[in-house]
Coordinates of C-alpha atoms in Angstrom, one line a residue:
X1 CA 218.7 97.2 37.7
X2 CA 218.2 94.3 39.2
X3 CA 215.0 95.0 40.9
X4 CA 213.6 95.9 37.9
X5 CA 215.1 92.3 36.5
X6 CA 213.2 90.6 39.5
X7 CA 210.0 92.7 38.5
X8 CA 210.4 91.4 35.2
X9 CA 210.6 87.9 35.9
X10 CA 207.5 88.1 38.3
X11 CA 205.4 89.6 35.5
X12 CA 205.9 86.3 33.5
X13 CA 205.4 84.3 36.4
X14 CA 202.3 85.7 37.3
X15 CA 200.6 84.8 34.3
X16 CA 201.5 80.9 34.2
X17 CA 200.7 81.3 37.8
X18 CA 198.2 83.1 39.1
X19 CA 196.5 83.6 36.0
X20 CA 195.7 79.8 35.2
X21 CA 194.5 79.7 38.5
X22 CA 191.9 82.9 37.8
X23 CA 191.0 81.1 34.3
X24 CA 190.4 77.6 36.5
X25 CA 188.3 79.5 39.1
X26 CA 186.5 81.3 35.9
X27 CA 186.5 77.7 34.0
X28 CA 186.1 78.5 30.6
X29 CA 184.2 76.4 28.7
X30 CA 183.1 75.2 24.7
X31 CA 180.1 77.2 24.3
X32 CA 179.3 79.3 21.0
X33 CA 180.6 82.4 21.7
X34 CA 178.8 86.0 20.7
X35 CA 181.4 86.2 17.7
X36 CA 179.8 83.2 16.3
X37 CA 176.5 83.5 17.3
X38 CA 175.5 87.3 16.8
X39 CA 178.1 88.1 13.7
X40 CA 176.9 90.7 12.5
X41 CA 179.9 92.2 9.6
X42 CA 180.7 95.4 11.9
X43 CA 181.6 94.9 15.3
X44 CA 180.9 91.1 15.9
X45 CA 183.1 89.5 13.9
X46 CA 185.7 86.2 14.0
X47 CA 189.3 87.0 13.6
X48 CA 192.2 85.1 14.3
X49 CA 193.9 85.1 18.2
X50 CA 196.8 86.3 17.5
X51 CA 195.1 89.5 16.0
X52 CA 192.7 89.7 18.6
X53 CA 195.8 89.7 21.0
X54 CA 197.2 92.2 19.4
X55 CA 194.8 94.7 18.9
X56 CA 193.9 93.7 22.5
X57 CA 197.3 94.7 23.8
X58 CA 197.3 98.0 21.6
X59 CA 193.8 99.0 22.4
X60 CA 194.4 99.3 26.3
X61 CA 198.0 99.9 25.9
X62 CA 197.5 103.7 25.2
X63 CA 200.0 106.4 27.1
X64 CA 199.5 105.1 30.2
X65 CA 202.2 102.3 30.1
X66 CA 203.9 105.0 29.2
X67 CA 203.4 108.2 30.1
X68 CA 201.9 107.3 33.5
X69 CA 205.0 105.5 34.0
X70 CA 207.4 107.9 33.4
X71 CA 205.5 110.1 35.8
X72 CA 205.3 107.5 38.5
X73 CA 208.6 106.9 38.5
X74 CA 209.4 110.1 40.0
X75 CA 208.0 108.6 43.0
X76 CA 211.1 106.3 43.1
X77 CA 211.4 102.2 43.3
X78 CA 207.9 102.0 44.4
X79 CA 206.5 102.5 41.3
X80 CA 207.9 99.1 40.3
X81 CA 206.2 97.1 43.0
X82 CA 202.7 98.8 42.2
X83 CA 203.1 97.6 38.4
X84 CA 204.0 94.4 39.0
X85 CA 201.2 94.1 42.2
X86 CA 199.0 96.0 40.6
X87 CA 199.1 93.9 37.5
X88 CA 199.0 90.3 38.8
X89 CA 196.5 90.4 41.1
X90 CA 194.3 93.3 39.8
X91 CA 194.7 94.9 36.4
X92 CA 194.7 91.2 34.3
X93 CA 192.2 89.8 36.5
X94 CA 189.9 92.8 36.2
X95 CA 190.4 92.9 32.4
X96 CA 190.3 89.2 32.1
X97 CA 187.4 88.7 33.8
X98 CA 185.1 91.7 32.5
X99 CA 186.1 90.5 28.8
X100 CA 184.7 87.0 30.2
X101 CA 182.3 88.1 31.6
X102 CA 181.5 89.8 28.3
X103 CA 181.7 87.2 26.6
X104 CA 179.2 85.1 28.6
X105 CA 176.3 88.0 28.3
X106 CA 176.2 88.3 24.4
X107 CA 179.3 90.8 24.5
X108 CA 178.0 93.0 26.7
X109 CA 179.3 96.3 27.2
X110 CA 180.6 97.8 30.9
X111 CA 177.5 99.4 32.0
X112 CA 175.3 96.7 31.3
X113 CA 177.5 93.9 33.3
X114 CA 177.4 96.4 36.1
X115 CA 174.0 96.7 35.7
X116 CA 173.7 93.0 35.9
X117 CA 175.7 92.0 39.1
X118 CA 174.9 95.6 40.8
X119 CA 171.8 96.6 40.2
X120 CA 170.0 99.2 37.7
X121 CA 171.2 102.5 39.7
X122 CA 174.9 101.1 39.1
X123 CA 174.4 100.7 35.3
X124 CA 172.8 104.3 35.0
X125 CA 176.0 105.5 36.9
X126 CA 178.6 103.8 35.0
X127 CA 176.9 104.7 31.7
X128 CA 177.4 108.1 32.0
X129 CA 180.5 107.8 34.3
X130 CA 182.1 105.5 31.4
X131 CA 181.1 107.7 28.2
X132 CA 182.6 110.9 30.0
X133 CA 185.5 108.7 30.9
X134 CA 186.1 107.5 27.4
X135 CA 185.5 111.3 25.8
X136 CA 188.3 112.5 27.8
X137 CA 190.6 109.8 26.9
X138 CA 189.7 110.5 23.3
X139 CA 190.7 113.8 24.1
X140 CA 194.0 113.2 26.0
X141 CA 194.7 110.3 23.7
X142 CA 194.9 112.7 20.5
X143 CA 196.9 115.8 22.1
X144 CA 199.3 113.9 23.4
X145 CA 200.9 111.6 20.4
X146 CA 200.3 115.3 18.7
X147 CA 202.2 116.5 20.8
X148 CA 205.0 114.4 20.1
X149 CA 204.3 114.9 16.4
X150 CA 204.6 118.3 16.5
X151 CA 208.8 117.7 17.7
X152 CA 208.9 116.2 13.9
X153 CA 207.5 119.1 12.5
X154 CA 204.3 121.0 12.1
X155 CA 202.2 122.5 15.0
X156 CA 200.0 120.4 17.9
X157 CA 196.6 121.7 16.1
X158 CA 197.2 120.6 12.9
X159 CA 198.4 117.3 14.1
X160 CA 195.7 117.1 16.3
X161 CA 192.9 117.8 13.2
X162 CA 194.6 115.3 11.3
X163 CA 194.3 112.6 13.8
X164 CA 191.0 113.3 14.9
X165 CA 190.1 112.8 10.9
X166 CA 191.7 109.5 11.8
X167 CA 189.5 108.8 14.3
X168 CA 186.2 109.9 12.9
X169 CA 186.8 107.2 10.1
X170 CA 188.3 104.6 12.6
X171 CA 184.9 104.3 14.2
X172 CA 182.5 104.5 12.3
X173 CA 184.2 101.8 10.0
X174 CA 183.8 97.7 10.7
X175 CA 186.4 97.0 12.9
X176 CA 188.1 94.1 10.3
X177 CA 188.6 97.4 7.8
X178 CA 191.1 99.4 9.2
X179 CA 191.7 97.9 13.0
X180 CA 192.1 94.5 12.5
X181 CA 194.6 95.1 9.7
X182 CA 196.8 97.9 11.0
X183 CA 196.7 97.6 14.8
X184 CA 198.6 94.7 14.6
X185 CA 201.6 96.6 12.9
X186 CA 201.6 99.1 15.3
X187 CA 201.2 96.9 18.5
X188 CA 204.3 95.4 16.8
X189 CA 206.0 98.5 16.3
X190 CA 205.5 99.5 20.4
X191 CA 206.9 95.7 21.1
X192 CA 210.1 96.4 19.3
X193 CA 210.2 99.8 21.5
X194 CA 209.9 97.9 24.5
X195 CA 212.1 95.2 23.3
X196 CA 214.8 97.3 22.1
X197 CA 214.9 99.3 25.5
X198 CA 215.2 96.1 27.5
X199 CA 218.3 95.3 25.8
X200 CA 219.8 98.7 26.4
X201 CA 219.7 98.9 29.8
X202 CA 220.7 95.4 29.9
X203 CA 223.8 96.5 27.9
X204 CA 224.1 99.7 30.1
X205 CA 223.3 98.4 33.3
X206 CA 223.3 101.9 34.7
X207 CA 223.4 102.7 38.4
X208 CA 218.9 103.8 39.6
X209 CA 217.3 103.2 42.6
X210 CA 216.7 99.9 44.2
X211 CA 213.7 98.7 46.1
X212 CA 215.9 97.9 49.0
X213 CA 217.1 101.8 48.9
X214 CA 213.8 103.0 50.2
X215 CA 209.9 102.9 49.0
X216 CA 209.1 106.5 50.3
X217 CA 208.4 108.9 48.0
X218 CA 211.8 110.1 46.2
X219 CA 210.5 113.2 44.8
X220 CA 209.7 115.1 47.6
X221 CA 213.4 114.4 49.0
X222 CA 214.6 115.7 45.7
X223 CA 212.2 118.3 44.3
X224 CA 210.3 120.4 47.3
X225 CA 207.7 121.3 44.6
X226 CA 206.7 118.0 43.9
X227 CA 203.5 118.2 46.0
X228 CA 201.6 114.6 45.0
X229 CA 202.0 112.3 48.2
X230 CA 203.0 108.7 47.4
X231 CA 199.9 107.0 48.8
X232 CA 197.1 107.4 47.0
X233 CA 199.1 109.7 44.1
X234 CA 201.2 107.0 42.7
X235 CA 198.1 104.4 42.6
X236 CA 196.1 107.0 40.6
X237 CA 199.0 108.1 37.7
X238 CA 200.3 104.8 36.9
X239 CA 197.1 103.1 35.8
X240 CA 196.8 101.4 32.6
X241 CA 200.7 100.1 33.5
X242 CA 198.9 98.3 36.8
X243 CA 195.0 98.2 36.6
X244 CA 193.0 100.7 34.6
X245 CA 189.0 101.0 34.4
X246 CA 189.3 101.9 30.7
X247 CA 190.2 98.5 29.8
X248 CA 186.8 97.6 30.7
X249 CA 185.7 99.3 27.6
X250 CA 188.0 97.8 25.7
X251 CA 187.8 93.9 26.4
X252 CA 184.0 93.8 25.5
X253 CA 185.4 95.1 22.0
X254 CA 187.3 92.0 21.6
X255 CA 185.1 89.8 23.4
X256 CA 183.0 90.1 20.2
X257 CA 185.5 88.7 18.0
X258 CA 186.5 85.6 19.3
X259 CA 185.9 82.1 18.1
X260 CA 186.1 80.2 21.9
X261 CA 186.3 81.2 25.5
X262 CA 189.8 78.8 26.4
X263 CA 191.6 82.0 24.6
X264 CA 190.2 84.3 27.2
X265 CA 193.6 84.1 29.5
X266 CA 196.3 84.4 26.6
X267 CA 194.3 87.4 25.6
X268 CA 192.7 89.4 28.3
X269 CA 195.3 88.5 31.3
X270 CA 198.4 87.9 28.6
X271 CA 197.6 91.3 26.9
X272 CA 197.9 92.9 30.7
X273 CA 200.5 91.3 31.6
X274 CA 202.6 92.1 28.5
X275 CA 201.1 96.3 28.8
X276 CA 202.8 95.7 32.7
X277 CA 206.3 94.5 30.7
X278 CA 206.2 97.7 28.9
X279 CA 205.1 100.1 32.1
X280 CA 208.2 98.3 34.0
X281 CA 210.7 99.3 31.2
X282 CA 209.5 102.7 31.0
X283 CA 209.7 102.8 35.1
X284 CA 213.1 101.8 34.6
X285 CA 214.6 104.2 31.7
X286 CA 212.8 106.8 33.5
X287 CA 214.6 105.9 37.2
X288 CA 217.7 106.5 34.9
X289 CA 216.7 109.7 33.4
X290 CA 215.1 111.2 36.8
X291 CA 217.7 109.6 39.5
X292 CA 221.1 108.0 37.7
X293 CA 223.6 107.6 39.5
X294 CA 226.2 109.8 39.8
X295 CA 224.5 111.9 36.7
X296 CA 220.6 111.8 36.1
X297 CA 219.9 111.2 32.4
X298 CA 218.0 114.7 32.0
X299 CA 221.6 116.6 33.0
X300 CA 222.9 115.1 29.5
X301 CA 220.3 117.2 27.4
X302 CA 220.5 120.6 26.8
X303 CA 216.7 120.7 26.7
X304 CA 216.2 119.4 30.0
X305 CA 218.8 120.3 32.1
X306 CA 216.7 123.0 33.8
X307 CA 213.6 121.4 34.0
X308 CA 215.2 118.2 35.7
X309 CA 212.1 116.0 37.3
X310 CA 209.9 118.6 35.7
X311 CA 210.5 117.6 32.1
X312 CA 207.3 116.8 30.4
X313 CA 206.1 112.7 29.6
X314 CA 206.8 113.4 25.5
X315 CA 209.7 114.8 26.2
X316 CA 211.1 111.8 27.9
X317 CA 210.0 109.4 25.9
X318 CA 211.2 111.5 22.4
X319 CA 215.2 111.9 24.1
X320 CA 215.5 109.2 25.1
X321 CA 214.7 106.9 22.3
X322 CA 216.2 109.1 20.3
X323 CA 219.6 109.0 22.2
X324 CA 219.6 104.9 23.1
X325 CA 218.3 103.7 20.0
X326 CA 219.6 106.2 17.3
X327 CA 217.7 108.0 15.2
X328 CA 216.5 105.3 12.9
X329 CA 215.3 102.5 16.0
X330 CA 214.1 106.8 17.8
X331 CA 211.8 106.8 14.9
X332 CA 210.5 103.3 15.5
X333 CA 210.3 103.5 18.7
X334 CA 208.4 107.3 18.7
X335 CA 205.8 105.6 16.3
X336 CA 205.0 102.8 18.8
X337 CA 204.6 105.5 21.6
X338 CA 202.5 107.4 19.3
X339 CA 200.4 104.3 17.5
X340 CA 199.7 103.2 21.0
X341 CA 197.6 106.5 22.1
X342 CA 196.4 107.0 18.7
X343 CA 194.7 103.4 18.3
X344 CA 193.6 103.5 22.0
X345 CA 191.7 106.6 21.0
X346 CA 189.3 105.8 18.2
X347 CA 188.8 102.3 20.3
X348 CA 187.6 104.6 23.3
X349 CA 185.3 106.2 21.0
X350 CA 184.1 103.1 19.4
X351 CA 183.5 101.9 22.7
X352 CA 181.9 104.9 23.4
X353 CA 179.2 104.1 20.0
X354 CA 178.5 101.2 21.5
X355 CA 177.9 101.7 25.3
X356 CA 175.3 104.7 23.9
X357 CA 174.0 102.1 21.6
X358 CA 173.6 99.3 23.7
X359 CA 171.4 101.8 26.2
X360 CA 169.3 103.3 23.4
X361 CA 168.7 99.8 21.6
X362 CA 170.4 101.3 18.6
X363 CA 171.6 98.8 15.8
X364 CA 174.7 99.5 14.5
X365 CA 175.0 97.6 11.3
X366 CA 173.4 100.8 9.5
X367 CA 175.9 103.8 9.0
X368 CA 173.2 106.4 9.7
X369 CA 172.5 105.1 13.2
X370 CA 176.6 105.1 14.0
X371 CA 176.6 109.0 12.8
X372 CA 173.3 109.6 14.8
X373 CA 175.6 108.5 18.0
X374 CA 178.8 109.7 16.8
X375 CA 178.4 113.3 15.6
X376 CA 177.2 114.5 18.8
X377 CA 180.6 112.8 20.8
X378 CA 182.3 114.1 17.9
X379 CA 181.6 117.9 18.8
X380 CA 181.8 118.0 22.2
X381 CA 185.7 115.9 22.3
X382 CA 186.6 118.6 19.3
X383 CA 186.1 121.7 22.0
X384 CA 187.5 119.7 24.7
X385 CA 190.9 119.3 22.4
X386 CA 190.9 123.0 21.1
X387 CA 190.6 124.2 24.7
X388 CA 193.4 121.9 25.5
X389 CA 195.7 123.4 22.8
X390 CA 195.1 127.1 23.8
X391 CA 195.3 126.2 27.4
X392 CA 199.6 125.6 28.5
X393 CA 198.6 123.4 31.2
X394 CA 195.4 121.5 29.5
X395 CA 197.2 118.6 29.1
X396 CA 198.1 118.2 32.8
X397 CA 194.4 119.2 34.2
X398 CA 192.6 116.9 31.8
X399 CA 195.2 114.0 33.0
X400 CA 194.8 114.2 36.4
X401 CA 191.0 114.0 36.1
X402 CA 191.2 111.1 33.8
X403 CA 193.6 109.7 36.1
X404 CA 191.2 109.4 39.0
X405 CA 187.8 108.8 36.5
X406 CA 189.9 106.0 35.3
X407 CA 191.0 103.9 38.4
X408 CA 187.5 104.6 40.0
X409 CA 185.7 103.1 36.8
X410 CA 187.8 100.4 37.5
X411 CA 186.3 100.0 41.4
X412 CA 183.2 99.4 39.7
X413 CA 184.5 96.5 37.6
X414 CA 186.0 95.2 40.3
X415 CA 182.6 95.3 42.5
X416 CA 180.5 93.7 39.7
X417 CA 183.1 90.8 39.3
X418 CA 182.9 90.6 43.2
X419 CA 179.3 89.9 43.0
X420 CA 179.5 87.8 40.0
X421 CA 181.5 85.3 42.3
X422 CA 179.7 85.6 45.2
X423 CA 176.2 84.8 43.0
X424 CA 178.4 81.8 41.8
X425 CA 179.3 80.5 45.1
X426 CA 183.4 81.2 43.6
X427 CA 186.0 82.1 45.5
X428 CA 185.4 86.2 45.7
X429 CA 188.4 87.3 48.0
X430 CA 190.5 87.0 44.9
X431 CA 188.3 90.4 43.4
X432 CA 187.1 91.2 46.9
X433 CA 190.5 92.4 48.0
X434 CA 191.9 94.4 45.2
X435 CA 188.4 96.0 45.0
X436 CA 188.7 97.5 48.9
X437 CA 192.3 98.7 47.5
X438 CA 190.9 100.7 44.6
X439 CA 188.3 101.9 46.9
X440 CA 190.7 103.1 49.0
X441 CA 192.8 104.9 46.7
X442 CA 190.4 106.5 44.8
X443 CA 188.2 108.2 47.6
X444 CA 191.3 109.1 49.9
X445 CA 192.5 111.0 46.6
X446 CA 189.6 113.2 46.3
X447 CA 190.3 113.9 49.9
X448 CA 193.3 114.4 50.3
X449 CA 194.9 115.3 47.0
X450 CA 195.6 119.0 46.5
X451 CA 194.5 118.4 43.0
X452 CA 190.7 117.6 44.7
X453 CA 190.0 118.5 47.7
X454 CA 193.1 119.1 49.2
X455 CA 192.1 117.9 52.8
X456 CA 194.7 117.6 56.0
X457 CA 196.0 114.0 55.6
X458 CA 194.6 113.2 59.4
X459 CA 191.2 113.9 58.0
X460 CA 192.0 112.8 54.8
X461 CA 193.0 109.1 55.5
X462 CA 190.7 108.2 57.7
X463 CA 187.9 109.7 55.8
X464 CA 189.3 107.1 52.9
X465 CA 189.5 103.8 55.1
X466 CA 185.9 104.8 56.4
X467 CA 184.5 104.7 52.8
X468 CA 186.5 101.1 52.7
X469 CA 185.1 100.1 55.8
X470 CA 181.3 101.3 54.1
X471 CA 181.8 99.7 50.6
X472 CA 182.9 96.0 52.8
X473 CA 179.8 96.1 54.5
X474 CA 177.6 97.4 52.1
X475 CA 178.9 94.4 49.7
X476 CA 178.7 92.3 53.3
X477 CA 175.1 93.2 53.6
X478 CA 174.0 92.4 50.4
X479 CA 175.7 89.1 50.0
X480 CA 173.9 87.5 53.3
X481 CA 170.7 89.3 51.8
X482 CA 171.2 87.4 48.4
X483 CA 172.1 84.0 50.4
X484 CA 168.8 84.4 52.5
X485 CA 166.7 84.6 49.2
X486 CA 168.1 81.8 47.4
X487 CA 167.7 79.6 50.6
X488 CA 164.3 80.7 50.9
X489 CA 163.1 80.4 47.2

């Protein structure tokens, strides 16, 4: 526990710290902002900062604070360094950034920044990449609160029908309607779930892992099935808890509703930072459930006591709110866990509307030109999530692939915000270096993963650092080339 305190404090640290010093390197500044400027009744539109925070923080919160939490921690104490790292120094400054960044190009979406600092074969890339990113978070973000549902009663495919319902209205609808006046309650609700977990394990104080017991990978010692290695497999599940390429989707969303830039660090890096809070408490209640000492938390449940560090992500979250916060604060607590997916959902699709939008030149203050885009989506994420249902292990597959589509979307955030610095003569290192990381990760988990393509790890590694070694110069190249013009011209 008291690593986990330390982790805590650092979180709120690193935003009055290394957070006003991103926003003074950014420097923000008084001009009209595309809220203002381009208002348009549907998706550009004014609303108040707290709001905007709000639905900020519930829009990229999702499962993965959660659910890519509670898996990570099987990997032991190391998870909590990787949230905490991972959060300060790359997942708020990537989301900070690309929401400014936003912000500064008429709210630009994703593709179209990338295309902008990288170069029109970049934007073509992520504009596919990013639309099948966000249909099969759409997808994992309905079965999976249905999934949780479904414990309450009913069955996985009606609750998924009825959300998807939810969605289809959601996103189509002007996003003061229905978001900006119910995401805030929910974001709310998965606060007081965080909240009220923080002050039971501060009332428990029950015996898990330390950092200073050992960062190698815990499951392996304890489960000889558990075949994800700790480096690049832990990087890749906990995402959204530590840096997470769908958030690039989502900032541009909010980027287009607010009224000055100075509110782009309490928002974009404050709402990370506050999604890292929540990724650290579920690291921590899961370290109880997974490794407590003397008795792991799943051998008190019947239901679990078999499946031990095999126990399903809604299955975790469902006992154990249920058995620390009673049955009245379990409910409460299950409908932040299940608001949080289900909001981040029909925002991945209206991001989705957009980013097709934005490419075809398609305005989207008429309803018939939202179905023309949406209809199409709509089908092909309503196969995806019946194949899911009628497959035992969909869940799992579709994960693991958004898992890696996801961190590697976020590489090419991190690139474009890399050149955006170095056009700007700013200091780039701070984006250069957490760029390299994510480079790393992602391409020495398609080689070495068994879950890709399952290389030896002596191949495997070095394979990865080579593709580092490429991107640096690559980006190395091209910078000298871009100094060399502008000195000439």
């Amino acid at each position: 526990m008291l690593s986990f305190t330390i982790c805590l404090i650092a979180l709120v640290v690193g935003y009055f710290t290394y957070g006003k010093y991103v926003e003074k390197v950014f420097a923000p500044d008084g001009r009209v902002t595309p809220a203002v400027s381009m208002a348009d009744g549907v998706d550009y539109i004014v609303m108040p900062n707290w709001k905007v925070f709000l639905i900020q923080f519930l829009n990229i919160a999702g499962t993965g604070p959660i659910f890519g939490a509670i898996m990570g921690a099987k990997f032991g104490p190391s998870s909590y360094l990787w949230i905490v790292f991972g959060c300060i120094f790359a997942g708020a400054v990537h989301d900070f950034l690309i929401g400014m960044l936003s912000m500064r190009n008429n709210g630009a979406s994703l593709p179209s920044i990338v295309g902008k600092y990288l170069g029109n074969k970049a934007e073509r890339t992520i504009l596919i990449f990013s639309v099948f990113l966000l249909m099969i978070l759409g997808s994992v973000f309905v079965y999976s609160p249905a999934e949780i549902l479904e414990m309450f009663g009913g069955t996985t495919a009606m609750w998924v029908v009825a959300i998807f319902l939810y969605y289809i209205v959601a996103t189509l609808l002007p996003i003061d309607k229905l978001i900006g006046r119910v995401y805030p309650l929910f974001a709310v609700a998965l606060l007081f779930m965080a909240l009220a977990l923080v002050v039971v394990l501060v009332l428990k104080w029950p015996s898990i892992p330390e950092i200073w017991d050992g960062l190698g990978n815990k499951a392996v010692a304890t489960d000889p099935n558990f075949k994800d290695q700790l480096f690049p497999c832990l990087f890749i599940t906990i995402a959204c808890g530590a840096i997470s390429g769908f958030h690039a989707t989502q900032s541009p969303l909010m980027a287009r509703c607010m009224r000055s830039e100075k509110m782009g660090r309490p928002i974009f890096y404050g709402a990370m930072i506050t999604e890292g809070i929540v990724a650290l408490v579920w690291a921590a209640v899961s370290s109880y459930f997974f490794y407590g000492n003397p008795t792991p938390g799943y051998s008190l449940f019947e239901a679990t006591k078999e499946l031990g560090l095999s126990t399903s992500a809604p299955k975790v979250v469902y006992l154990m709110c249920e058995d620390w916060l009673g049955v009245v604060g379990g409910i409460l607590a299950v409908l932040g866990v299940v608001a949080a997916p289900i909001t981040s959902g029909d925002t991945a699709f209206r991001s989705a509307r957009l980013i097709v939008a934005e490419a075809l030149h398609f305005e989207q203050k008429s309803i018939r030109k939202r179905l023309l885009i949406c209809i199409p989506m709509f089908l092909a994420c309503l196969a995806l999530l019946f194949w899911q249902v009628d497959n035992p292990d969909g869940f799992n597959i579709v994960w693991k692939y958004f898992g890696w589509a996801n961190q590697t979307l976020a590489v090419f955030g991190l690139w474009a915000i890399t050149a955006y610095f170095a056009r700007e003569g700013k200091p780039y290192v701070i984006t250069l270096i957490p760029a390299l990381f994510m480079t790393l990760v992602c391409s020495t988990f398609l080689f070495v993963s068994y879950q890709a393509f399952g290389m030896a790890e002596m191949v495997g590694y070095p394979l990865g650092i080579a593709v580092m070694v490429a991107a640096y110069y690559m980006f190395r190249s091209w910078h000298s080339r871009y100094k060399k013009y502008n000195v000439e011209k």
